Amino acid sequence: MMNLTAQTPAPTTPAVIGLTSIEAEERLAELGPNTLPEPEPPSPLRVFLIQFRNPIIYILLLASALSFATGRIEDGLFILVVLLINASIGTYQEYSADRAAAALRKLEQPSARVIRDGVACRIEAKRLVVGDLVLLESGDRIPADLMLVDASDLRCDESLLTGESMPVPKGRTVEGSSNETASSMLLAGSLVTRGRAKGVVTATGTATMLGGIAAKLGRASSSQPPLVARLAKFTNALAVFVGLAALLLVVAGFMQGLPMHDLVMMSVGLAVSAVPEGLPIAISVALAVSMRRMAARNVIVRSMPAVEALGSTTIIATDKTGTLTSNVQTVTEIRLPDGTDIALDAHADLDKCEIRASGLDSDLVRERARRLLRAALLANEGTLARRDDLWVAAGDTVDVALLAAGRKAGLGQEELNDRYPLAARIAYEPEHKYAASFHHGGDRIHVFVKGASEVLIEMSDRMDSAGNVVEIDRTSLLAQKEEMAARGLRVLAFAEGEIGASLAGSLGHGHLVDLVFLGLAGLQDPVRPEVPNAMKDCHAAGVEVVMVTGDDPRTAAAIARDAGLGFHAGQVVSGHDIDEAARAGDQRLDEITREARIYARVQPTQKSAIVASLIRNGHIVAVTGDGVNDGPALKKAHVGVAMGLRGTEVAKESADLVVTNDNFASIVAGIAEGRAAYRNIRKVVLMSVATGAAEVLLFMLSLPFGLPMPLLPVQLLWLNLVTNGIQDVALAGGRPEGDELAGPPRSPLEPVLDGTMIQRVVQSTVVIGGAAFLAFQWMIAHGYGVPEARNITLLIFVMFENVQTLACSSERRSIFSVDILRNRFLLLSVLAAQTIHISAMYVPWLSGTLGLSPIMPLEWGLSMLIASSLVLVTEVDKFVSRRRRDRSSHA
């Protein structure tokens, strides 16, 4: 256990330059990882005991006690054995699901940017140690308690720790002031909502304020998925129905003179076998299996209900950069103000490439390009340095691309910073649309600015033309920018200026005027190669896609075309259009979002309004986000999807899913897995409800006809164990069928037992219950003894369950066209159920308790033939359903 006194701030001088890797490893070994202690998951014993907290279990325990009291020791022991086996199965399922969920959570590890060995790099936050120099920017979650050494326009949300709802300004204060500690300390767990900062780690893990709070609190239990809650209510309603049916059977049996003990035991066994009390566990298994499969496809599920919701998604509001594209920005073109165009090799080696210019003024052109890139490198917050013979980059991808372009031109960030010492910096923020830096240079302050073209053009009153400074031609520059954007380039502008050194103490936004416009740079971020096919899958699945980006409309449109996003010119709207529509009212905004497919120049705050409008239009919305301001949109959407590579911590915590590779295709894969999970849930429901109802029907038909009980209570319990304990779980974990994206999403209001399901439940109930009754009646009428007739009837039921399991392996496809071997566990569960039942016939104590005896091969074959009748009925129903869907699709 770490303590606060053991963790003291490192001396000021080494903290400013950061630690070496060796120092960090030594401190990590001494103080331990920067993590909070997590409570141990419940032990298998505790999970096992929880299985007995069930009203059905109490009824069975009462039935067991009744058996012991009346001298039926074997029946009482068998009920207890059944309870132990069911509890063991439930324990295995729940404990495995908990462990799997914990393993998935470990895949999503927070990270931090630090200075190690003099170079900025990203490490796992758990490896932070006291004395590390941490770099922070808007959207980061503070990974440990820090003391500020540098800050620029810094605001932090400390509501998690203090309850203060408004962001708190932070910065280095004058020593001895009353608020020195509060304003210069950054607390672990709080969020950077604005600005940039550097801070030295003063405490990690349990020694932080957050660690002290966490030590006093227990881990909150996870909420129950809505689908599980609905099914639990359905199970309770079914229990009431079965209870009434059991009461009727008791009354009918009593009127026929059957022993009361047998009637009570029969009712108890029938109720337990008919009510699918294990259904919620099977559903949880289905969702847990889908979570693991999504993880294998680069989607980490942070909220289990999101598995179900993702499969219902009707529209995806996706980012462009890094999601549809590769997020590897490269400067491929420089356009000087007089129209001179310079091409850069997108894939050139940084150590060998140089800017090549042709013509009489090639040297002058190169010099002008270097002047532009000098502004790009100085007004830059990224880093690009050699480490172990490799180029290591940190920071915004655009900043890194500009640093690479500068390196190709022979410019180094370090040398420029030495030549022009930094005086002040204005960090990039979305509302500004630019970043700027102020540098000492003799008796002047040099100003360098990079940002959106239209903003910098307005800041400038002059421009560089053939090496001369002339009056700016804004019309020409805007036309150049439009032409570059139309080719799918992301366009940035650059400018420079000078101000008097006497203003060095009050540098800020107001000094960015009367600048010299240096030119434009075009950057490319190619569409990921797998995205066009993913777009086709979305179209086939009935899932619409809209792009929401801060880029220029023409750039967005060019990328959308490459990505395969279908649209026309009227479906491209801007953030300005969204603001105007919002001011006119929700109705006007909803009209726009019904048609729009590309939202360009959108601010993060406008993204939330777009999502809300899509929801009002009846969509189930999945939205992607990566920034701190994306949090409201991620929360508002039905499914929030955060980007794992470039996403801020606040975006990840606001989201239901985290895509580890930031790839749009992974989201589409997640939709397929979500639909597969829901299909498996429907299969389990059909299996459980139909077989339980068939058992009730068998008894309700037998008693009015004066027949003896067709199955003993212990036989009903055995049947329930063999079917639900093995085959339901196999159905819940079944593999996707491969056509999950071949049709439209289901309605979120669609009940689990919809019209199709009810029809199939009724069909299966009538076939299974009716065939078992006719077989039992025939055997009694033809001289079979009651124990022998029960023995074969029980076998018929087991075989019906085997056939039902195979028939449920696909809701639409014929059982003869399904590759059963793809789901080996399902096939093994069928074989296991059959093998266990036949084996029980040869185990003396078990066969005696269950009233089982070995059967002849002919009897086994006839039982299988009877059970096969379910295949015929199911196949006819599937065939008719397919024809009906085909006619509807062609109508």
Short mmCIF file of C-alpha atoms in Angstrom, two decimals, residues 492-850:
data_model
loop_
_atom_site.label_atom_id
_atom_site.label_comp_id
_atom_site.label_asym_id
_atom_site.label_seq_id
_atom_site.Cartn_x
_atom_site.Cartn_y
_atom_site.Cartn_z
CA LEU A 492 -4.20 25.28 -43.87
CA ALA A 493 -2.96 28.84 -44.14
CA PHE A 494 0.15 30.50 -42.70
CA ALA A 495 1.07 34.07 -41.88
CA GLU A 496 3.71 36.04 -40.02
CA GLY A 497 4.21 39.49 -38.59
CA GLU A 498 6.21 41.63 -36.19
CA ILE A 499 5.37 43.78 -33.18
CA GLY A 500 7.43 45.90 -30.83
CA ALA A 501 9.38 44.18 -28.05
CA SER A 502 7.78 46.56 -25.55
CA LEU A 503 4.52 44.57 -25.90
CA ALA A 504 6.14 41.29 -24.82
CA GLY A 505 4.34 41.35 -21.46
CA SER A 506 0.82 41.49 -22.92
CA LEU A 507 0.84 39.22 -25.96
CA GLY A 508 -2.48 37.75 -27.03
CA HIS A 509 -5.20 37.46 -29.67
CA GLY A 510 -5.35 41.23 -30.18
CA HIS A 511 -1.89 41.30 -31.72
CA LEU A 512 -2.82 39.01 -34.63
CA VAL A 513 -3.47 41.80 -37.13
CA ASP A 514 -1.74 43.32 -40.17
CA LEU A 515 0.05 40.05 -40.92
CA VAL A 516 1.83 38.92 -44.08
CA PHE A 517 0.05 35.99 -45.71
CA LEU A 518 2.64 33.30 -46.63
CA GLY A 519 0.53 30.73 -48.46
CA LEU A 520 -1.42 27.50 -48.19
CA ALA A 521 -0.54 23.88 -47.50
CA GLY A 522 -2.65 20.97 -48.70
CA LEU A 523 -2.74 17.85 -46.59
CA GLN A 524 -4.15 14.48 -47.50
CA ASP A 525 -5.59 11.81 -45.25
CA PRO A 526 -6.55 8.89 -47.52
CA VAL A 527 -9.71 6.88 -47.01
CA ARG A 528 -9.09 3.56 -45.31
CA PRO A 529 -9.19 0.81 -47.95
CA GLU A 530 -11.85 -1.20 -46.09
CA VAL A 531 -14.29 1.72 -45.70
CA PRO A 532 -16.03 1.53 -49.14
CA ASN A 533 -17.01 -2.10 -48.53
CA ALA A 534 -18.20 -1.19 -45.03
CA MET A 535 -20.38 1.51 -46.59
CA LYS A 536 -21.89 -1.08 -48.91
CA ASP A 537 -22.59 -3.31 -45.92
CA CYS A 538 -24.37 -0.43 -44.18
CA HIS A 539 -26.53 0.17 -47.26
CA ALA A 540 -27.43 -3.53 -47.46
CA ALA A 541 -28.23 -3.54 -43.73
CA GLY A 542 -30.55 -0.57 -43.98
CA VAL A 543 -28.22 1.59 -41.87
CA GLU A 544 -27.79 5.17 -43.05
CA VAL A 545 -24.47 6.98 -42.66
CA VAL A 546 -23.87 10.70 -42.26
CA MET A 547 -20.51 12.44 -41.94
CA VAL A 548 -20.01 15.10 -39.28
CA THR A 549 -16.72 16.96 -39.61
CA GLY A 550 -15.08 20.27 -38.88
CA ASP A 551 -13.48 20.31 -42.32
CA ASP A 552 -14.38 22.43 -45.30
CA PRO A 553 -17.50 21.26 -47.21
CA ARG A 554 -15.57 20.52 -50.40
CA THR A 555 -12.91 18.56 -48.57
CA ALA A 556 -15.62 16.61 -46.77
CA ALA A 557 -17.46 15.95 -50.03
CA ALA A 558 -14.34 14.67 -51.76
CA ILE A 559 -13.58 12.27 -48.92
CA ALA A 560 -17.22 11.14 -48.80
CA ARG A 561 -17.11 10.27 -52.49
CA ASP A 562 -13.94 8.23 -52.03
CA ALA A 563 -15.51 6.48 -49.03
CA GLY A 564 -18.60 5.46 -51.01
CA LEU A 565 -21.04 7.66 -49.09
CA GLY A 566 -23.82 8.43 -51.55
CA PHE A 567 -25.07 12.03 -51.60
CA HIS A 568 -25.90 14.95 -53.85
CA ALA A 569 -24.96 18.62 -53.55
CA GLY A 570 -28.15 19.54 -51.71
CA GLN A 571 -27.30 17.09 -48.92
CA VAL A 572 -24.14 18.97 -47.86
CA VAL A 573 -24.84 21.43 -45.05
CA SER A 574 -22.58 23.54 -42.85
CA GLY A 575 -22.44 24.38 -39.19
CA HIS A 576 -23.79 27.82 -40.10
CA ASP A 577 -26.86 26.15 -41.64
CA ILE A 578 -27.33 24.14 -38.44
CA ASP A 579 -27.20 27.29 -36.29
CA GLU A 580 -29.73 29.09 -38.46
CA ALA A 581 -32.08 26.10 -38.44
CA ALA A 582 -31.75 25.70 -34.65
CA ARG A 583 -32.70 29.34 -34.18
CA ALA A 584 -35.77 28.77 -36.36
CA GLY A 585 -36.86 25.85 -34.15
CA ASP A 586 -36.65 22.07 -33.91
CA GLN A 587 -39.01 21.54 -36.83
CA ARG A 588 -36.72 23.36 -39.26
CA LEU A 589 -33.65 21.53 -37.97
CA ASP A 590 -35.44 18.20 -38.28
CA GLU A 591 -36.27 18.97 -41.91
CA ILE A 592 -32.57 19.49 -42.64
CA THR A 593 -31.38 16.34 -40.87
CA ARG A 594 -33.93 14.18 -42.70
CA GLU A 595 -32.07 14.87 -45.95
CA ALA A 596 -28.51 15.90 -45.07
CA ARG A 597 -25.68 13.40 -45.43
CA ILE A 598 -22.62 15.60 -44.89
CA TYR A 599 -22.27 18.14 -42.08
CA ALA A 600 -19.16 20.27 -42.66
CA ARG A 601 -17.51 23.03 -40.61
CA VAL A 602 -19.46 21.70 -37.61
CA GLN A 603 -18.49 22.68 -34.09
CA PRO A 604 -18.67 19.95 -31.43
CA THR A 605 -21.54 21.80 -29.72
CA GLN A 606 -23.55 21.64 -32.97
CA LYS A 607 -22.97 17.89 -33.15
CA SER A 608 -25.20 17.36 -30.12
CA ALA A 609 -28.03 19.27 -31.80
CA ILE A 610 -27.66 17.11 -34.92
CA VAL A 611 -27.86 13.91 -32.86
CA ALA A 612 -30.93 15.15 -30.97
CA SER A 613 -32.63 15.98 -34.27
CA LEU A 614 -31.89 12.56 -35.75
CA ILE A 615 -33.44 10.96 -32.67
CA ARG A 616 -36.55 13.12 -33.05
CA ASN A 617 -36.75 11.87 -36.63
CA GLY A 618 -37.13 8.34 -35.31
CA HIS A 619 -33.59 7.04 -35.74
CA ILE A 620 -31.60 4.80 -33.43
CA VAL A 621 -28.37 6.78 -33.52
CA ALA A 622 -24.79 5.63 -33.12
CA VAL A 623 -22.39 8.57 -33.03
CA THR A 624 -18.60 8.64 -33.06
CA GLY A 625 -16.50 11.17 -31.20
CA ASP A 626 -13.01 11.81 -29.94
CA GLY A 627 -12.94 15.28 -28.36
CA VAL A 628 -13.87 16.61 -24.95
CA ASN A 629 -16.74 18.57 -26.54
CA ASP A 630 -18.08 15.38 -28.14
CA GLY A 631 -19.14 14.16 -24.69
CA PRO A 632 -22.72 15.58 -24.86
CA ALA A 633 -23.31 14.07 -28.31
CA LEU A 634 -21.96 10.69 -27.20
CA LYS A 635 -24.20 10.75 -24.14
CA LYS A 636 -27.25 11.86 -26.11
CA ALA A 637 -26.93 9.14 -28.76
CA HIS A 638 -28.36 5.68 -28.24
CA VAL A 639 -24.85 4.30 -28.76
CA GLY A 640 -21.82 6.51 -28.18
CA VAL A 641 -18.67 5.30 -29.93
CA ALA A 642 -15.33 6.78 -28.83
CA MET A 643 -12.10 6.50 -30.74
CA GLY A 644 -9.51 4.50 -28.84
CA LEU A 645 -6.36 5.81 -30.53
CA ARG A 646 -6.94 9.54 -30.69
CA GLY A 647 -9.96 9.85 -28.40
CA THR A 648 -9.77 11.95 -25.27
CA GLU A 649 -10.49 10.34 -21.92
CA VAL A 650 -13.72 12.31 -21.52
CA ALA A 651 -14.95 11.01 -24.88
CA LYS A 652 -14.16 7.42 -23.88
CA GLU A 653 -15.92 7.78 -20.55
CA SER A 654 -18.99 9.29 -22.22
CA ALA A 655 -19.20 6.44 -24.75
CA ASP A 656 -20.73 2.98 -24.62
CA LEU A 657 -18.15 1.52 -26.99
CA VAL A 658 -14.50 2.24 -27.70
CA VAL A 659 -13.14 1.40 -31.16
CA THR A 660 -9.50 0.55 -30.53
CA ASN A 661 -8.35 1.12 -34.13
CA ASP A 662 -10.55 4.20 -34.85
CA ASN A 663 -11.87 2.39 -37.92
CA PHE A 664 -15.38 2.85 -39.34
CA ALA A 665 -15.37 -0.75 -40.57
CA SER A 666 -15.04 -1.91 -36.94
CA ILE A 667 -18.28 -0.10 -36.08
CA VAL A 668 -20.06 -1.93 -38.89
CA ALA A 669 -18.59 -5.21 -37.63
CA GLY A 670 -19.96 -4.32 -34.19
CA ILE A 671 -23.44 -3.84 -35.66
CA ALA A 672 -23.24 -7.33 -37.16
CA GLU A 673 -22.21 -8.78 -33.78
CA GLY A 674 -25.01 -6.92 -32.02
CA ARG A 675 -27.58 -8.31 -34.45
CA ALA A 676 -26.12 -11.79 -34.02
CA ALA A 677 -26.47 -11.49 -30.24
CA TYR A 678 -30.13 -10.54 -30.56
CA ARG A 679 -30.78 -13.44 -32.91
CA ASN A 680 -29.24 -15.83 -30.39
CA ILE A 681 -31.43 -14.37 -27.66
CA ARG A 682 -34.53 -15.03 -29.75
CA LYS A 683 -33.39 -18.61 -30.31
CA VAL A 684 -33.00 -19.19 -26.57
CA VAL A 685 -36.42 -17.69 -25.87
CA LEU A 686 -38.06 -19.85 -28.53
CA MET A 687 -36.36 -22.98 -27.20
CA SER A 688 -37.17 -22.32 -23.55
CA VAL A 689 -40.76 -21.15 -23.92
CA ALA A 690 -41.81 -23.77 -26.48
CA THR A 691 -40.45 -26.74 -24.55
CA GLY A 692 -41.89 -25.54 -21.25
CA ALA A 693 -45.30 -24.97 -22.82
CA ALA A 694 -45.17 -28.44 -24.44
CA GLU A 695 -44.67 -30.05 -21.02
CA VAL A 696 -47.70 -28.19 -19.68
CA LEU A 697 -49.75 -29.25 -22.70
CA LEU A 698 -48.76 -32.91 -22.21
CA PHE A 699 -50.17 -32.89 -18.67
CA MET A 700 -53.26 -30.87 -19.53
CA LEU A 701 -54.15 -33.42 -22.22
CA SER A 702 -53.36 -36.51 -20.14
CA LEU A 703 -55.33 -35.88 -16.97
CA PRO A 704 -58.73 -35.12 -18.61
CA PHE A 705 -58.39 -38.37 -20.56
CA GLY A 706 -57.95 -40.30 -17.34
CA LEU A 707 -54.36 -41.20 -18.05
CA PRO A 708 -51.77 -41.48 -15.29
CA MET A 709 -49.17 -38.76 -14.90
CA PRO A 710 -47.16 -38.99 -18.16
CA LEU A 711 -43.92 -37.95 -16.43
CA LEU A 712 -42.80 -38.08 -12.81
CA PRO A 713 -41.77 -34.85 -11.06
CA VAL A 714 -38.14 -36.00 -10.95
CA GLN A 715 -38.33 -36.78 -14.66
CA LEU A 716 -39.52 -33.24 -15.34
CA LEU A 717 -36.60 -31.87 -13.36
CA TRP A 718 -34.20 -34.11 -15.25
CA LEU A 719 -35.64 -32.99 -18.55
CA ASN A 720 -35.21 -29.38 -17.53
CA LEU A 721 -31.59 -29.97 -16.55
CA VAL A 722 -30.68 -31.84 -19.76
CA THR A 723 -32.30 -29.27 -22.09
CA ASN A 724 -31.91 -25.86 -20.46
CA GLY A 725 -28.64 -26.53 -18.69
CA ILE A 726 -26.73 -27.46 -21.83
CA GLN A 727 -28.46 -26.64 -25.08
CA ASP A 728 -29.77 -23.17 -24.17
CA VAL A 729 -26.27 -21.99 -23.37
CA ALA A 730 -25.03 -23.44 -26.66
CA LEU A 731 -27.69 -21.47 -28.53
CA ALA A 732 -26.83 -18.30 -26.59
CA GLY A 733 -23.19 -18.55 -27.64
CA GLY A 734 -23.88 -19.55 -31.24
CA ARG A 735 -21.73 -18.10 -34.00
CA PRO A 736 -23.14 -15.40 -36.32
CA GLU A 737 -24.83 -16.82 -39.40
CA GLY A 738 -23.09 -14.39 -41.73
CA ASP A 739 -26.14 -12.59 -43.10
CA GLU A 740 -26.71 -10.24 -40.17
CA LEU A 741 -26.18 -7.21 -42.42
CA ALA A 742 -28.44 -8.50 -45.19
CA GLY A 743 -31.60 -6.82 -43.95
CA PRO A 744 -32.92 -3.72 -42.19
CA PRO A 745 -32.51 -3.23 -38.43
CA ARG A 746 -35.29 -4.32 -36.12
CA SER A 747 -37.61 -1.80 -34.53
CA PRO A 748 -36.55 -0.92 -30.97
CA LEU A 749 -40.18 -1.36 -29.93
CA GLU A 750 -40.31 -4.89 -31.30
CA PRO A 751 -41.03 -7.38 -28.50
CA VAL A 752 -38.88 -10.46 -28.13
CA LEU A 753 -41.98 -12.59 -28.63
CA ASP A 754 -43.23 -10.96 -31.82
CA GLY A 755 -45.83 -12.43 -34.14
CA THR A 756 -43.37 -14.80 -35.82
CA MET A 757 -42.05 -16.05 -32.50
CA ILE A 758 -45.52 -16.58 -31.04
CA GLN A 759 -46.51 -18.54 -34.13
CA ARG A 760 -43.45 -20.80 -33.83
CA VAL A 761 -43.92 -21.26 -30.09
CA VAL A 762 -47.49 -22.41 -30.70
CA GLN A 763 -46.41 -24.73 -33.51
CA SER A 764 -43.64 -26.31 -31.47
CA THR A 765 -45.86 -26.62 -28.39
CA VAL A 766 -48.60 -28.39 -30.34
CA VAL A 767 -46.18 -30.71 -32.16
CA ILE A 768 -44.05 -31.66 -29.14
CA GLY A 769 -46.80 -31.79 -26.54
CA GLY A 770 -49.33 -33.36 -28.90
CA ALA A 771 -46.97 -36.03 -30.28
CA ALA A 772 -45.75 -36.96 -26.80
CA PHE A 773 -49.34 -37.25 -25.59
CA LEU A 774 -50.40 -39.44 -28.54
CA ALA A 775 -47.37 -41.69 -28.04
CA PHE A 776 -48.04 -42.03 -24.30
CA GLN A 777 -51.74 -42.72 -24.87
CA TRP A 778 -50.97 -45.33 -27.54
CA MET A 779 -48.50 -47.14 -25.29
CA ILE A 780 -50.93 -47.28 -22.36
CA ALA A 781 -53.71 -48.51 -24.67
CA HIS A 782 -51.48 -51.27 -26.09
CA GLY A 783 -50.37 -52.82 -22.87
CA TYR A 784 -47.23 -50.93 -21.99
CA GLY A 785 -46.68 -50.57 -18.29
CA VAL A 786 -46.85 -47.05 -16.91
CA PRO A 787 -43.12 -46.95 -15.95
CA GLU A 788 -42.16 -48.22 -19.41
CA ALA A 789 -44.44 -45.70 -21.16
CA ARG A 790 -42.99 -42.88 -19.08
CA ASN A 791 -39.48 -44.06 -19.92
CA ILE A 792 -40.10 -43.83 -23.67
CA THR A 793 -42.10 -40.58 -23.38
CA LEU A 794 -39.19 -38.97 -21.56
CA LEU A 795 -36.84 -40.15 -24.32
CA ILE A 796 -39.18 -38.67 -26.94
CA PHE A 797 -39.10 -35.35 -25.13
CA VAL A 798 -35.29 -35.36 -24.96
CA MET A 799 -35.14 -36.07 -28.69
CA PHE A 800 -37.66 -33.31 -29.41
CA GLU A 801 -35.39 -30.93 -27.50
CA ASN A 802 -32.40 -32.10 -29.55
CA VAL A 803 -34.28 -31.48 -32.80
CA GLN A 804 -35.62 -28.15 -31.51
CA THR A 805 -32.07 -27.02 -30.73
CA LEU A 806 -30.88 -27.81 -34.24
CA ALA A 807 -33.99 -26.22 -35.79
CA CYS A 808 -33.36 -23.05 -33.76
CA SER A 809 -29.79 -22.75 -35.02
CA SER A 810 -31.17 -20.43 -37.70
CA GLU A 811 -34.40 -18.48 -37.57
CA ARG A 812 -34.71 -18.16 -41.33
CA ARG A 813 -32.51 -20.68 -43.08
CA SER A 814 -33.33 -24.32 -43.57
CA ILE A 815 -31.73 -26.72 -41.12
CA PHE A 816 -30.32 -28.56 -44.15
CA SER A 817 -28.51 -25.45 -45.41
CA VAL A 818 -26.93 -24.49 -42.07
CA ASP A 819 -23.34 -25.52 -41.53
CA ILE A 820 -23.76 -27.11 -38.12
CA LEU A 821 -20.02 -27.68 -37.86
CA ARG A 822 -19.48 -23.90 -37.64
CA ASN A 823 -21.01 -24.08 -34.18
CA ARG A 824 -19.39 -27.19 -32.81
CA PHE A 825 -20.48 -26.35 -29.28
CA LEU A 826 -24.13 -26.50 -30.40
CA LEU A 827 -23.64 -29.92 -32.00
CA LEU A 828 -21.74 -31.17 -28.95
CA SER A 829 -24.52 -29.95 -26.65
CA VAL A 830 -27.06 -32.02 -28.59
CA LEU A 831 -24.84 -35.10 -28.49
CA ALA A 832 -24.10 -34.49 -24.80
CA ALA A 833 -27.80 -34.22 -23.89
CA GLN A 834 -28.56 -37.46 -25.71
CA THR A 835 -25.52 -39.27 -24.29
CA ILE A 836 -26.20 -38.17 -20.72
CA HIS A 837 -29.80 -39.34 -20.90
CA ILE A 838 -28.97 -42.76 -22.36
CA SER A 839 -26.13 -43.20 -19.88
CA ALA A 840 -28.53 -42.50 -17.02
CA MET A 841 -30.48 -45.60 -18.04
CA TYR A 842 -27.48 -47.74 -17.04
CA VAL A 843 -26.55 -46.02 -13.76
CA PRO A 844 -28.36 -48.04 -11.05
CA TRP A 845 -29.18 -45.33 -8.50
CA LEU A 846 -29.95 -42.72 -11.14
CA SER A 847 -32.07 -45.02 -13.30
CA GLY A 848 -34.05 -46.12 -10.26
CA THR A 849 -34.72 -42.57 -9.12
CA LEU A 850 -35.72 -41.40 -12.58
#
